[in-house]
Short mmCIF file of C-alpha atoms in Angstrom, two decimals:
data_model
loop_
_atom_site.label_atom_id
_atom_site.label_comp_id
_atom_site.label_asym_id
_atom_site.label_seq_id
_atom_site.Cartn_x
_atom_site.Cartn_y
_atom_site.Cartn_z
CA MET A 1 -29.52 -34.29 14.97
CA ASN A 2 -30.98 -30.78 14.06
CA THR A 3 -29.86 -29.52 11.05
CA ARG A 4 -31.02 -26.11 10.66
CA GLY A 5 -29.02 -23.62 10.24
CA LEU A 6 -26.57 -26.05 9.75
CA ARG A 7 -24.73 -24.11 6.81
CA SER A 8 -24.70 -20.95 8.49
CA GLN A 9 -21.99 -22.79 10.04
CA LEU A 10 -20.25 -24.36 7.41
CA LYS A 11 -17.75 -21.41 7.68
CA ASP A 12 -14.80 -23.56 6.94
CA SER A 13 -15.79 -23.72 3.33
CA VAL A 14 -15.70 -20.80 0.69
CA PRO A 15 -17.20 -21.52 -2.50
CA VAL A 16 -14.65 -21.20 -5.17
CA ALA A 17 -17.25 -21.34 -7.23
CA GLY A 18 -19.83 -18.26 -7.82
CA LEU A 19 -16.85 -15.56 -8.19
CA CYS A 20 -19.18 -12.73 -9.45
CA THR A 21 -22.68 -13.85 -9.87
CA GLN A 22 -24.66 -10.96 -12.45
CA ALA A 23 -27.94 -11.73 -9.91
CA GLY A 24 -27.04 -8.65 -7.76
CA SER A 25 -29.24 -8.18 -4.47
CA TYR A 26 -32.39 -9.00 -5.55
CA GLY A 27 -31.32 -12.34 -7.54
CA VAL A 28 -31.77 -10.67 -11.10
CA GLN A 29 -29.20 -9.68 -13.07
CA ASP A 30 -27.16 -5.72 -12.23
CA PRO A 31 -25.87 -4.99 -15.52
CA LEU A 32 -25.86 -1.10 -13.96
CA ARG A 33 -23.05 -3.05 -10.89
CA LYS A 34 -21.87 -6.32 -12.66
CA GLY A 35 -21.66 -5.16 -16.15
CA PHE A 36 -23.15 -7.38 -18.93
CA SER A 37 -23.69 -11.55 -18.04
CA SER A 38 -21.27 -13.62 -19.64
CA VAL A 39 -19.68 -17.40 -18.67
CA LYS A 40 -16.51 -16.38 -18.41
CA ASN A 41 -16.95 -13.52 -15.74
CA GLU A 42 -19.20 -15.61 -13.37
CA LEU A 43 -15.90 -18.71 -13.20
CA LEU A 44 -12.99 -16.46 -13.03
CA PRO A 45 -11.34 -14.40 -11.00
CA SER A 46 -11.10 -10.35 -12.07
CA HIS A 47 -8.26 -10.27 -10.33
CA PRO A 48 -5.81 -12.45 -9.28
CA LEU A 49 -5.14 -12.15 -6.55
CA GLU A 50 -9.12 -12.19 -5.32
CA LEU A 51 -8.98 -16.32 -4.70
CA SER A 52 -5.69 -16.30 -3.04
CA GLU A 53 -6.71 -13.11 -0.96
CA LYS A 54 -10.44 -14.82 -0.56
CA ASN A 55 -9.18 -18.26 1.12
CA PHE A 56 -5.55 -16.97 2.80
CA HIS A 57 -7.37 -16.75 6.40
CA LEU A 58 -8.15 -20.76 5.47
CA ASN A 59 -4.87 -22.08 4.13
CA GLN A 60 -2.96 -20.68 6.74
CA ASP A 61 -4.87 -22.36 8.95
CA LYS A 62 -4.81 -25.47 7.39
CA MET A 63 -0.98 -24.98 7.13
CA ASN A 64 -0.19 -24.43 10.74
CA PHE A 65 -2.51 -26.48 11.79
CA SER A 66 -1.00 -29.65 9.51
CA THR A 67 2.39 -28.69 10.89
CA LEU A 68 0.48 -28.56 14.94
CA ARG A 69 -0.31 -31.93 13.58
CA ASN A 70 2.75 -33.42 13.05
CA ILE A 71 4.71 -32.50 15.57
CA GLN A 72 2.78 -32.15 18.51
CA GLY A 73 0.15 -35.42 17.76
CA LEU A 74 -3.71 -35.18 16.50
CA HIS A 75 -4.97 -33.51 19.66
CA ALA A 76 -3.12 -30.49 19.12
CA PRO A 77 -4.80 -28.86 16.66
CA LEU A 78 -8.36 -30.37 18.18
CA LYS A 79 -8.36 -28.50 21.00
CA LEU A 80 -7.56 -25.25 19.43
CA GLN A 81 -9.99 -25.86 16.49
CA MET A 82 -12.47 -26.81 19.27
CA GLU A 83 -11.49 -23.03 21.25
CA TYR A 84 -12.28 -21.28 17.79
CA ARG A 85 -15.41 -22.81 16.60
CA ALA A 86 -15.88 -21.28 20.83
CA THR A 87 -15.45 -17.84 20.99
CA ARG A 88 -16.31 -17.69 16.71
CA GLN A 89 -20.43 -18.46 18.23
CA ILE A 90 -19.39 -15.58 20.74
CA GLN A 91 -21.04 -12.91 18.23
CA ARG A 92 -24.16 -10.27 18.39
CA LEU A 93 -27.13 -10.90 16.22
CA PRO A 94 -25.95 -11.30 12.25
CA PHE A 95 -26.51 -8.23 11.09
CA LEU A 96 -25.12 -5.75 13.53
CA GLN A 97 -20.79 -5.62 14.04
CA SER A 98 -19.18 -8.27 17.05
CA SER A 99 -16.27 -7.00 18.74
CA ASN A 100 -14.77 -10.35 18.29
CA ILE A 101 -11.75 -9.96 21.48
CA ALA A 102 -11.58 -13.90 21.86
CA LEU A 103 -11.94 -14.97 18.90
CA ASP A 104 -8.80 -11.68 17.84
CA THR A 105 -6.81 -12.62 20.86
CA LEU A 106 -6.66 -16.80 19.96
CA ARG A 107 -5.79 -15.94 16.66
CA GLY A 108 -3.36 -13.13 17.67
CA ASN A 109 -5.02 -10.48 15.48
CA ASP A 110 -5.42 -8.19 18.74
CA GLU A 111 -1.38 -7.65 18.08
CA SER A 112 -1.27 -6.99 14.36
CA ILE A 113 -2.86 -4.03 12.01
CA GLY A 114 -3.21 -5.28 8.81
CA PHE A 115 -4.92 -4.32 5.40
CA GLU A 116 -8.09 -5.39 6.73
CA ASP A 117 -8.16 -3.61 10.29
CA VAL A 118 -7.42 -0.54 7.54
CA LEU A 119 -9.21 -1.12 4.61
CA ASN A 120 -13.17 -1.68 4.20
CA ASP A 121 -14.18 -2.28 7.96
CA PRO A 122 -17.06 -4.04 8.35
CA ALA A 123 -17.45 -1.39 11.83
CA GLN A 124 -17.54 1.44 9.43
CA SER A 125 -18.80 0.37 7.11
CA GLU A 126 -22.29 2.67 5.53
CA VAL A 127 -25.02 -0.04 5.05
CA MET A 128 -26.61 -2.36 6.92
CA GLY A 129 -27.13 -6.49 5.65
CA ASP A 130 -31.24 -7.20 5.99
CA PRO A 131 -31.96 -7.64 9.23
CA HIS A 132 -34.45 -10.34 8.96
CA MET A 133 -32.82 -11.82 5.97
CA MET A 134 -29.59 -12.60 7.74
CA MET A 135 -31.65 -13.93 10.52
CA GLU A 136 -33.36 -15.80 8.75
CA TYR A 137 -29.80 -17.40 6.75
CA LYS A 138 -28.36 -17.74 10.27
CA LEU A 139 -31.08 -19.45 11.53
CA GLY A 140 -31.47 -22.06 8.63
CA LEU A 141 -34.90 -20.62 7.27
CA LEU A 142 -34.11 -18.80 4.44
CA MET B 1 -19.05 0.30 0.86
CA MET B 2 -20.36 -2.59 0.89
CA ASN B 3 -19.35 -5.20 -0.85
CA ILE B 4 -21.12 -6.54 -3.06
CA ASP B 5 -19.51 -9.60 -4.59
CA GLN B 6 -20.10 -11.04 -1.11
CA ARG B 7 -24.59 -12.74 -0.77
CA PRO B 8 -26.06 -10.19 1.39
CA CYS B 9 -26.74 -12.39 4.51
CA GLU B 10 -23.39 -13.10 4.62
CA SER B 11 -21.15 -10.75 7.16
CA GLN B 12 -18.45 -8.68 5.79
CA ARG B 13 -15.12 -8.73 5.38
CA GLY B 14 -12.20 -6.20 5.70
CA GLY B 15 -9.34 -5.53 3.44
CA PHE B 16 -8.70 -5.37 -0.32
CA SER B 17 -12.45 -5.03 -2.70
CA PHE B 18 -11.52 -6.34 -5.98
CA GLU B 19 -14.97 -4.99 -6.66
CA ASN B 20 -14.12 -2.95 -9.55
CA SER B 21 -11.47 -4.77 -11.23
CA ARG B 22 -13.03 -5.90 -13.92
CA ARG B 23 -15.13 -2.48 -14.24
CA ASN B 24 -11.52 -1.38 -14.31
CA ALA B 25 -9.56 -3.85 -16.84
CA MET B 26 -12.77 -2.60 -19.55
CA LEU B 27 -12.37 0.60 -19.20
CA GLU B 28 -8.07 0.58 -20.11
CA GLU B 29 -9.29 -1.61 -23.01
CA ASN B 30 -11.38 0.61 -24.29
CA LEU B 31 -9.41 4.44 -23.10
CA SER B 32 -6.80 2.37 -25.28
CA LYS B 33 -8.65 1.40 -28.13
CA LEU B 34 -8.98 6.11 -28.32
CA GLY B 35 -5.68 6.82 -27.44
CA TYR B 36 -5.91 7.67 -24.31
CA SER B 37 -4.56 6.12 -21.63
CA ALA B 38 -5.75 5.58 -17.28
CA PRO B 39 -4.46 7.60 -15.14
CA LYS B 40 -1.02 6.02 -13.39
CA ALA B 41 -0.14 5.88 -9.88
CA ARG B 42 2.01 8.52 -8.65
CA LYS B 43 5.48 6.57 -8.74
CA THR B 44 8.86 7.60 -6.50
CA GLY B 45 11.14 6.57 -10.00
CA THR B 46 13.60 7.53 -7.11
CA THR B 47 17.58 6.28 -5.74
CA ILE B 48 17.76 5.46 -2.32
CA ALA B 49 20.98 4.12 -0.72
CA GLY B 50 22.13 2.95 2.52
CA ILE B 51 25.33 1.78 3.69
CA MET B 52 26.79 1.17 7.48
CA TYR B 53 30.58 1.74 8.57
CA LYS B 54 31.50 2.31 11.71
CA ASP B 55 29.26 3.14 14.33
CA GLY B 56 26.14 2.25 12.25
CA VAL B 57 23.99 2.87 9.20
CA ILE B 58 23.16 5.78 6.93
CA LEU B 59 20.16 5.44 5.06
CA GLY B 60 19.95 8.04 1.51
CA ALA B 61 17.13 9.27 -1.02
CA ASP B 62 16.53 12.15 -3.25
CA THR B 63 13.58 14.11 -2.89
CA ARG B 64 11.58 13.40 -6.68
CA ALA B 65 7.79 12.02 -6.84
CA THR B 66 6.77 11.50 -10.92
CA ASP B 67 3.35 10.84 -12.01
CA ASP B 68 4.67 9.57 -15.30
CA MET B 69 6.59 12.04 -17.26
CA VAL B 70 5.44 15.09 -14.45
CA VAL B 71 7.51 16.14 -11.15
CA ALA B 72 4.26 15.49 -8.93
CA ASP B 73 5.98 16.40 -5.61
CA LYS B 74 9.33 18.60 -5.61
CA ASN B 75 10.37 17.75 -2.26
CA CYS B 76 8.97 14.21 -0.58
CA MET B 77 9.88 12.25 2.15
CA LYS B 78 11.33 8.92 1.59
CA ILE B 79 13.03 8.18 4.15
CA HIS B 80 10.16 6.31 6.94
CA TYR B 81 9.46 6.09 10.22
CA ILE B 82 9.67 2.38 11.77
CA ALA B 83 11.51 2.62 14.94
CA PRO B 84 13.53 4.62 17.21
CA ASN B 85 16.41 2.83 16.11
CA ILE B 86 15.07 1.70 12.66
CA TYR B 87 14.53 3.56 9.45
CA CYS B 88 13.18 2.53 5.84
CA CYS B 89 13.87 3.99 2.49
CA GLY B 90 11.15 3.23 0.51
CA ALA B 91 11.01 3.55 -3.89
CA GLY B 92 7.93 2.47 -6.55
CA VAL B 93 5.04 3.10 -6.07
CA ALA B 94 4.32 6.60 -3.06
CA ALA B 95 1.01 5.36 -1.69
CA ASP B 96 1.99 1.64 -1.50
CA ALA B 97 5.63 2.38 0.40
CA GLU B 98 3.80 5.27 2.65
CA ILE B 99 0.97 2.94 3.77
CA THR B 100 3.42 0.14 3.96
CA THR B 101 6.08 1.52 6.20
CA GLN B 102 2.69 2.73 8.24
CA MET B 103 1.40 -0.32 8.72
CA MET B 104 5.01 -1.81 9.51
CA ALA B 105 5.82 1.04 12.54
CA SER B 106 1.79 -0.35 13.84
CA ASN B 107 3.34 -3.88 13.79
CA VAL B 108 7.05 -3.28 15.47
CA GLU B 109 5.73 -0.63 17.91
CA LEU B 110 2.66 -3.39 18.47
CA HIS B 111 5.04 -6.27 18.78
CA SER B 112 7.76 -4.62 20.71
CA LEU B 113 5.10 -3.78 23.32
CA SER B 114 4.00 -7.51 23.96
CA THR B 115 7.71 -8.87 24.23
CA GLY B 116 9.03 -6.14 26.30
CA ARG B 117 12.05 -5.95 24.20
CA PRO B 118 13.23 -2.96 22.02
CA PRO B 119 12.15 -3.96 18.63
CA MET B 120 15.14 -5.98 15.66
CA VAL B 121 15.65 -4.95 12.42
CA VAL B 122 14.62 -8.74 10.87
CA THR B 123 11.69 -8.17 12.67
CA VAL B 124 10.55 -5.38 10.22
CA THR B 125 12.07 -7.80 7.10
CA ARG B 126 10.17 -10.49 8.10
CA GLN B 127 6.82 -8.98 8.59
CA LEU B 128 7.49 -6.86 5.45
CA LYS B 129 9.11 -9.54 3.11
CA GLN B 130 5.13 -12.41 4.44
CA LEU B 131 3.39 -9.22 3.35
CA LEU B 132 4.41 -7.79 0.11
CA PHE B 133 5.20 -11.76 -1.39
CA ARG B 134 1.34 -12.19 0.33
CA TYR B 135 0.02 -9.70 -2.30
CA GLN B 136 2.74 -10.99 -5.57
CA GLY B 137 4.16 -7.82 -6.08
CA HIS B 138 0.88 -5.84 -6.59
CA ILE B 139 1.99 -3.67 -4.30
CA GLY B 140 4.45 -2.26 -6.21
CA SER B 141 7.15 -0.61 -3.21
CA SER B 142 11.35 -1.52 -2.82
CA LEU B 143 12.10 -0.20 0.29
CA ILE B 144 15.81 -0.64 2.07
CA VAL B 145 15.31 -1.40 5.79
CA GLY B 146 18.16 -0.05 7.63
CA GLY B 147 18.97 -0.05 11.84
CA VAL B 148 20.76 -0.39 14.43
CA ASP B 149 19.64 -3.08 16.78
CA ALA B 150 20.83 -5.06 21.06
CA THR B 151 22.06 -7.54 18.06
CA GLY B 152 24.20 -4.63 15.95
CA THR B 153 23.79 -3.23 12.39
CA HIS B 154 21.90 -4.40 9.93
CA LEU B 155 20.91 -3.51 6.32
CA TYR B 156 18.34 -5.16 3.99
CA SER B 157 16.64 -4.62 1.02
CA ILE B 158 13.14 -5.62 -0.21
CA TYR B 159 12.02 -5.99 -3.32
CA PRO B 160 8.29 -5.85 -4.25
CA HIS B 161 7.75 -9.24 -4.97
CA GLY B 162 8.66 -10.11 -1.08
CA SER B 163 12.64 -11.23 -1.73
CA THR B 164 15.66 -9.87 0.50
CA ASP B 165 18.71 -9.07 0.72
CA LYS B 166 21.12 -7.86 3.22
CA LEU B 167 24.61 -6.62 2.51
CA PRO B 168 26.80 -3.80 3.69
CA TYR B 169 25.56 -0.95 1.07
CA LEU B 170 22.52 -1.51 -1.27
CA THR B 171 20.58 1.01 -4.13
CA MET B 172 17.28 0.87 -5.09
CA GLY B 173 14.83 2.36 -7.32
CA ALA B 174 11.46 1.79 -8.14
CA ALA B 175 11.38 -0.85 -10.87
CA LEU B 176 9.68 0.02 -14.73
CA HIS B 177 6.06 -2.02 -15.09
CA SER B 178 5.30 -0.28 -18.19
CA VAL B 179 6.76 0.43 -21.83
CA PHE B 180 7.41 3.64 -22.26
CA SER B 181 8.22 5.63 -25.07
CA LEU B 182 11.31 7.39 -24.08
CA SER B 183 13.37 3.80 -22.89
CA LEU B 184 15.54 4.35 -19.54
CA SER B 185 18.94 2.76 -19.76
CA THR B 186 18.34 0.91 -16.47
CA ASP B 187 15.40 -1.20 -15.25
CA ARG B 188 15.54 -0.03 -12.14
CA SER B 189 15.32 3.79 -12.67
CA GLY B 190 18.38 5.84 -10.60
CA ALA B 191 20.10 2.04 -8.23
CA ALA B 192 22.72 1.25 -10.70
CA ALA B 193 23.99 5.18 -11.57
CA ALA B 194 24.21 5.23 -7.55
CA MET B 195 25.01 1.39 -6.39
CA SER B 196 28.58 1.92 -9.29
CA VAL B 197 29.74 5.21 -7.18
CA PHE B 198 29.26 2.57 -3.72
CA GLU B 199 31.33 -0.48 -6.19
CA ASP B 200 33.87 1.88 -7.18
CA ARG B 201 34.19 3.92 -3.95
CA TYR B 202 32.99 2.00 -0.55
CA LYS B 203 35.24 0.47 2.43
CA PRO B 204 34.04 -1.03 4.90
CA ASN B 205 33.79 0.84 8.21
CA MET B 206 34.09 4.25 6.88
CA GLU B 207 34.09 7.10 8.99
CA LEU B 208 31.34 9.46 9.75
CA LYS B 209 32.05 12.19 7.70
CA GLU B 210 33.95 9.97 4.75
CA ALA B 211 30.56 7.97 4.83
CA LYS B 212 28.01 10.51 4.88
CA THR B 213 30.11 12.75 1.23
CA LEU B 214 29.71 8.45 -0.01
CA VAL B 215 26.40 8.21 -0.26
CA ARG B 216 25.86 11.83 -0.91
CA ASP B 217 27.48 11.05 -4.30
CA ALA B 218 25.65 8.26 -4.62
CA ILE B 219 22.69 9.85 -4.76
CA ALA B 220 23.91 12.72 -6.29
CA ALA B 221 24.45 10.49 -9.00
CA GLY B 222 21.06 9.53 -9.12
CA ILE B 223 19.70 12.91 -9.56
CA PHE B 224 22.17 13.66 -12.62
CA CYS B 225 21.64 9.96 -14.25
CA ASP B 226 18.40 9.51 -13.75
CA LEU B 227 15.51 11.53 -14.88
CA GLY B 228 13.02 9.95 -12.42
CA SER B 229 15.08 11.09 -9.40
CA GLY B 230 15.75 14.84 -8.72
CA SER B 231 15.52 17.82 -5.73
CA ASN B 232 17.63 17.44 -2.94
CA VAL B 233 19.65 14.64 -1.01
CA ASP B 234 18.07 13.56 2.27
CA LEU B 235 20.08 11.99 4.71
CA CYS B 236 19.61 9.35 7.49
CA VAL B 237 22.19 8.50 10.06
CA ILE B 238 21.36 6.09 12.50
CA THR B 239 23.67 5.02 15.54
CA LYS B 240 23.43 3.82 18.94
CA ALA B 241 23.40 7.02 20.06
CA GLY B 242 20.26 7.56 18.64
CA VAL B 243 19.39 9.16 14.75
CA GLU B 244 19.93 11.88 13.12
CA TYR B 245 17.95 12.87 10.28
CA LEU B 246 19.41 15.25 8.05
CA ARG B 247 16.03 16.63 5.92
CA GLY B 248 17.87 18.53 2.65
CA TYR B 249 21.28 17.44 3.24
CA ASP B 250 22.17 18.48 -0.20
CA GLN B 251 20.72 20.76 -2.69
CA PRO B 252 22.75 20.01 -5.97
CA ALA B 253 20.42 20.41 -8.60
CA GLN B 254 19.41 24.01 -8.27
CA LYS B 255 17.58 26.75 -10.23
CA GLY B 256 19.76 28.64 -11.87
CA ARG B 257 19.68 32.75 -11.66
CA LYS B 258 18.64 34.57 -14.89
CA GLN B 259 21.81 36.98 -16.19
CA GLY B 260 19.39 39.60 -16.78
CA GLU B 261 16.11 40.87 -16.28
CA TYR B 262 13.79 39.98 -19.75
CA LYS B 263 10.34 41.95 -19.67
CA TYR B 264 9.87 43.95 -22.21
CA LYS B 265 9.10 47.87 -21.60
CA PRO B 266 6.12 48.82 -22.37
CA GLY B 267 5.95 50.75 -25.92
CA THR B 268 8.05 48.18 -27.67
CA THR B 269 5.51 47.38 -29.87
CA ALA B 270 4.35 49.49 -32.53
CA VAL B 271 0.44 50.23 -32.54
CA LEU B 272 -0.69 50.37 -35.96
CA THR B 273 -4.61 50.77 -35.95
CA LYS B 274 -7.13 50.98 -32.96
CA THR B 275 -11.09 50.35 -34.12
CA VAL B 276 -13.40 50.41 -30.78
CA THR B 277 -16.63 49.40 -31.67
CA PRO B 278 -19.61 49.74 -28.84
CA LEU B 279 -22.26 47.44 -28.13
CA SER B 280 -25.31 48.90 -27.18
CA LEU B 281 -27.57 47.28 -24.82
CA ASP B 282 -30.64 47.24 -23.60
CA LEU B 283 -31.85 47.68 -20.12
CA VAL B 284 -34.68 44.84 -19.34
CA GLU B 285 -34.82 44.01 -16.07
CA GLU B 286 -33.93 45.33 -13.07
CA ALA B 287 -34.97 43.34 -9.68
CA VAL B 288 -33.96 43.62 -5.96
CA HIS B 289 -33.59 40.82 -4.24
CA LEU B 290 -33.21 41.30 -0.23
CA MET B 291 -31.16 38.66 1.40
CA ASP B 292 -32.28 37.49 4.65
CA THR B 293 -29.41 38.42 7.15
CA LYS B 294 -30.90 38.05 10.77
#
C-alpha cells in the first residue's frame, strides 16, 4: 500500500495536544500574537468551549454511527462512511475553497444554517494558505 | 481572518474562533488590578412574558436595552419574527438573542421548504434548545417562543443553558452573570414582578381584551419594579388567523412635563469687574496654496 499522503487523509483524528503551540507561521515562537510561552497555555484549552467545538462534528458523527449500527447493523454506517469518504475527495486543490456540495448534501448541511456558515466563512477569508506548502502536505512530501 | 491556531497546511473551518480568549482573559485580569473593567456586552435586562388565551397566544415585552448601568437603547424590539405564525421574545445579551433568533428564522424557513409544511413551534424550540446546549450557556439568551400551528397553540420558554418549559403563562428576564454593587432583588430581572401579576390574575381561556390588559399590566409591573426594564410595552397577538404586532402598545413611563420656565434672564448675575488683555500677535509668514479643482 502506498502510504504517501496518508497523513493528510487521517482527518478522522483531531489531535488534542497542540492546542495553541507557541510556534507561529514559521516554526519559531511568536510572542507578538501568542503571548509569552508557557507549558500551561499549550496543554490547557483557552476557553471551555474550545475542545468541545473542535470535536463537535466528530463526536456527533460517532454517536450517530454507533446508534445506526445498533439499530440496523454494521452495513449501514459502513455504507454511509464510504459515501462520506468518496464525497470528501471531490475537492479543488487544497489552497482553493471547494464548494463541497455532495458532502454538504449527505450531511444535511444544505438545509440548515449554523454559526460555521455565518462566522469565519473560509470562502470569505482575507488570507490564503501558501499553495506550495499545502500541496506538499497533501501529497505527503512535507 | 485566518485562524492562527490551525497549522497553515490544514484547510480552515468556519464557526467560532477562540484565538483571542487567552488574550482577553489576561486583559481582564490586568485591568481589574488597575481598577478598570472590561466593557460588558449590552444586555436587555428585561421583562418578557407570554400567555395562552382563548384564540391563541399573546407575547409581551418592554423596550429597554442596558449597557451595565446605562440605558443603551430606549426603544429596542425584543419580539422577533421566526415564522409567519411563530414569534419569539428574547432576553439576555441583546446580540446573542438577535442572532440566534435570526438564524432560527432561516433554519425554520429552510426546514419548512424541505418538508413542504408550515413550521411547528416544537421544531423551533428543539433546534434552539440543542443550539444553546451545545454552547453550554455561553450564548446568553433566554427566549420565550410562542405560536399557533397545525397542532394548536404552544408557548415555550428556553433558558440560556438549554432547558425548556411548556406552560400556559411564562415570564423571563435576563439572568445576572456578574455581581453588581447595587444588588437587585431578583435573579432574573423583571420576571418576578411580571410573574406575580400573572399568578394573581391568570385564568384559562380569557378573552382578547382581558388577556391584552393582563400582559400589559405584567410588563408594566416589570417596568416599574426593575431597573433593567423600562420604556414602552410591545405586544404581539398570534392567532390562527394571523399576527397582530402592536409596537408601542402602551407607554406607562412617559417623561413628565416641566411646570414652568427655568431659564435665567440675561443680566441676572451682576458683573463686578471686567479686564481686557489684548494678545499682540505678529504676522510671521503668509503663504497661499491653490487647490487643483479640475
